[in-house]
Amino acid sequence: MCRTVDLQQAVLARNDDSAQELRTALAARGTIAVNLLSSPGSGKTELLERELGLARERGVPVAALTADLATENDALRLGRSGVPVKQVLTDGLCHLEAVMLRGHLDGWLPQATRLLFVENVGNLVCPASYDLGESLRVALASVTEGEDKPLKYPTAFGLAHLVLVTKTDLAAAVGFDEAAFLANVRRVNPGVEVVLTSARTGQGVGTLLDRALAVLAGEPVHRPVMGRPAGHAHGAPLADHS
Amino acid sequence: MHEMSIALAVIEQVEQAAAEHGAQAVEEVLLQVGELAGVVPQALDFCYELACADTVLAGSTLTVEPVAARARCVDCGREWAVGMPPDLACPGCGGARTELLAGRELQILQVRWAADPVLARADQEG
């Protein structure tokens, strides 16, 4: 003899709700968050260091929060840019969640901040499922990782508003097939912008800052097919700007 | 592996529902998991069993109802099974204006409470 109850509850509803609250709270103070996702060693930190330095030169108030399982190495590197930086240690957790992020921002995020860059834990699987209240989600892949990365991690690349290819200075050495990579990105995320970058040569450096500033100014953001299921309330990480 | 976080979120929501319904034990949780939800059912099952210990869900079964991913082209109207890895550009006209009809589901559909004569009398049976 049993009873059943129909719950119809989204498992990640609590995170989605917290993320939406954080997005609203940030917007109220004139700040947007940028969530950076990539595998370990893809060159996120080095590119971000360049972008933060550029922001400082241009007088754009930015801040960065970087998450790792262990070590404060990334915060030390990002801190060289001279902008406010905070290291978050996840104690083994493979991703950030919205409530955790909010806890780390409370009492730290400088009031003047306009762009908050969040360097997620290096991992293309788990962070993809968690909206952090960002207004721009960026997936990065280096040329050394292979052209099929977007197919192997379809959620990470499929939910991105912008895709950055890093370490293009190594493209020739590793025989990177740019056309194949672009085709794979289009397959999981039709219409998303893909930008080639190299922190070494400076190619594409500044694009991340420019795109983030455009979103801050209210320009429409790409809406990934995977992020807007028909007739589904959750899963759209962004307010509809269009 | 974020399946432990997912398992904990499921357990938290079922515990809350159990408290609201006055249920003492859970027999089965029915979870809908889309092909593109980014969840590995086997890993989730493993985490679920571990995380259920010492809760009203201890000993319960997690049943996963898979949902195939499907998409539709806004321009030509074609519908197709997205597959894995997903093909989200239209295979007919090649268009990028497509929409996902199903495949991102990750929700608790139903909870079956364990038999309890007292509760069964007090509440509607299902």
Short mmCIF file of N, CA and C in Angstrom, two decimals, chain A residues 23-33 61 109 111-116 216-217:
data_model
loop_
_atom_site.label_atom_id
_atom_site.label_comp_id
_atom_site.label_asym_id
_atom_site.label_seq_id
_atom_site.Cartn_x
_atom_site.Cartn_y
_atom_site.Cartn_z
N ARG A 23 21.83 37.76 -10.24
CA ARG A 23 21.88 38.56 -11.47
C ARG A 23 21.13 39.88 -11.26
N THR A 24 19.98 39.79 -10.60
CA THR A 24 19.17 40.99 -10.34
C THR A 24 19.90 41.94 -9.38
N ALA A 25 20.50 41.34 -8.32
CA ALA A 25 21.21 42.17 -7.33
C ALA A 25 22.42 42.86 -7.97
N LEU A 26 23.12 42.14 -8.84
CA LEU A 26 24.27 42.75 -9.52
C LEU A 26 23.81 43.86 -10.45
N ALA A 27 22.74 43.58 -11.20
CA ALA A 27 22.23 44.58 -12.15
C ALA A 27 21.82 45.85 -11.42
N ALA A 28 21.26 45.70 -10.22
CA ALA A 28 20.80 46.86 -9.45
C ALA A 28 21.96 47.77 -9.07
N ARG A 29 23.17 47.22 -9.00
CA ARG A 29 24.33 48.05 -8.65
C ARG A 29 25.18 48.35 -9.89
N GLY A 30 24.65 47.99 -11.06
CA GLY A 30 25.34 48.31 -12.31
C GLY A 30 26.49 47.39 -12.66
N THR A 31 26.39 46.14 -12.20
CA THR A 31 27.47 45.18 -12.45
C THR A 31 26.92 43.99 -13.23
N ILE A 32 27.73 43.42 -14.13
CA ILE A 32 27.38 42.13 -14.70
C ILE A 32 28.51 41.15 -14.44
N ALA A 33 28.14 39.86 -14.37
CA ALA A 33 29.14 38.82 -14.17
C ALA A 33 29.39 38.10 -15.48
N PRO A 61 36.27 49.75 -14.41
CA PRO A 61 36.36 49.09 -13.11
C PRO A 61 35.94 47.62 -13.20
N LEU A 109 33.24 42.37 -3.08
CA LEU A 109 33.14 42.99 -4.41
C LEU A 109 33.08 44.51 -4.28
N GLN A 111 32.36 48.32 -4.71
CA GLN A 111 31.12 48.94 -5.18
C GLN A 111 31.22 49.45 -6.62
N ALA A 112 32.41 49.93 -6.99
CA ALA A 112 32.56 50.54 -8.32
C ALA A 112 32.59 49.51 -9.45
N THR A 113 32.73 48.22 -9.12
CA THR A 113 32.90 47.19 -10.15
C THR A 113 31.77 47.20 -11.17
N ARG A 114 32.15 47.19 -12.43
CA ARG A 114 31.15 47.09 -13.49
C ARG A 114 31.14 45.70 -14.11
N LEU A 115 32.36 45.13 -14.26
CA LEU A 115 32.46 43.78 -14.83
C LEU A 115 33.13 42.87 -13.81
N LEU A 116 32.44 41.80 -13.48
CA LEU A 116 33.01 40.80 -12.59
C LEU A 116 33.31 39.55 -13.40
N LEU A 216 27.08 44.84 -20.87
CA LEU A 216 26.82 45.81 -19.79
C LEU A 216 25.99 46.97 -20.32
N ALA A 217 26.27 47.37 -21.57
CA ALA A 217 25.56 48.50 -22.18
C ALA A 217 24.16 48.09 -22.66
#
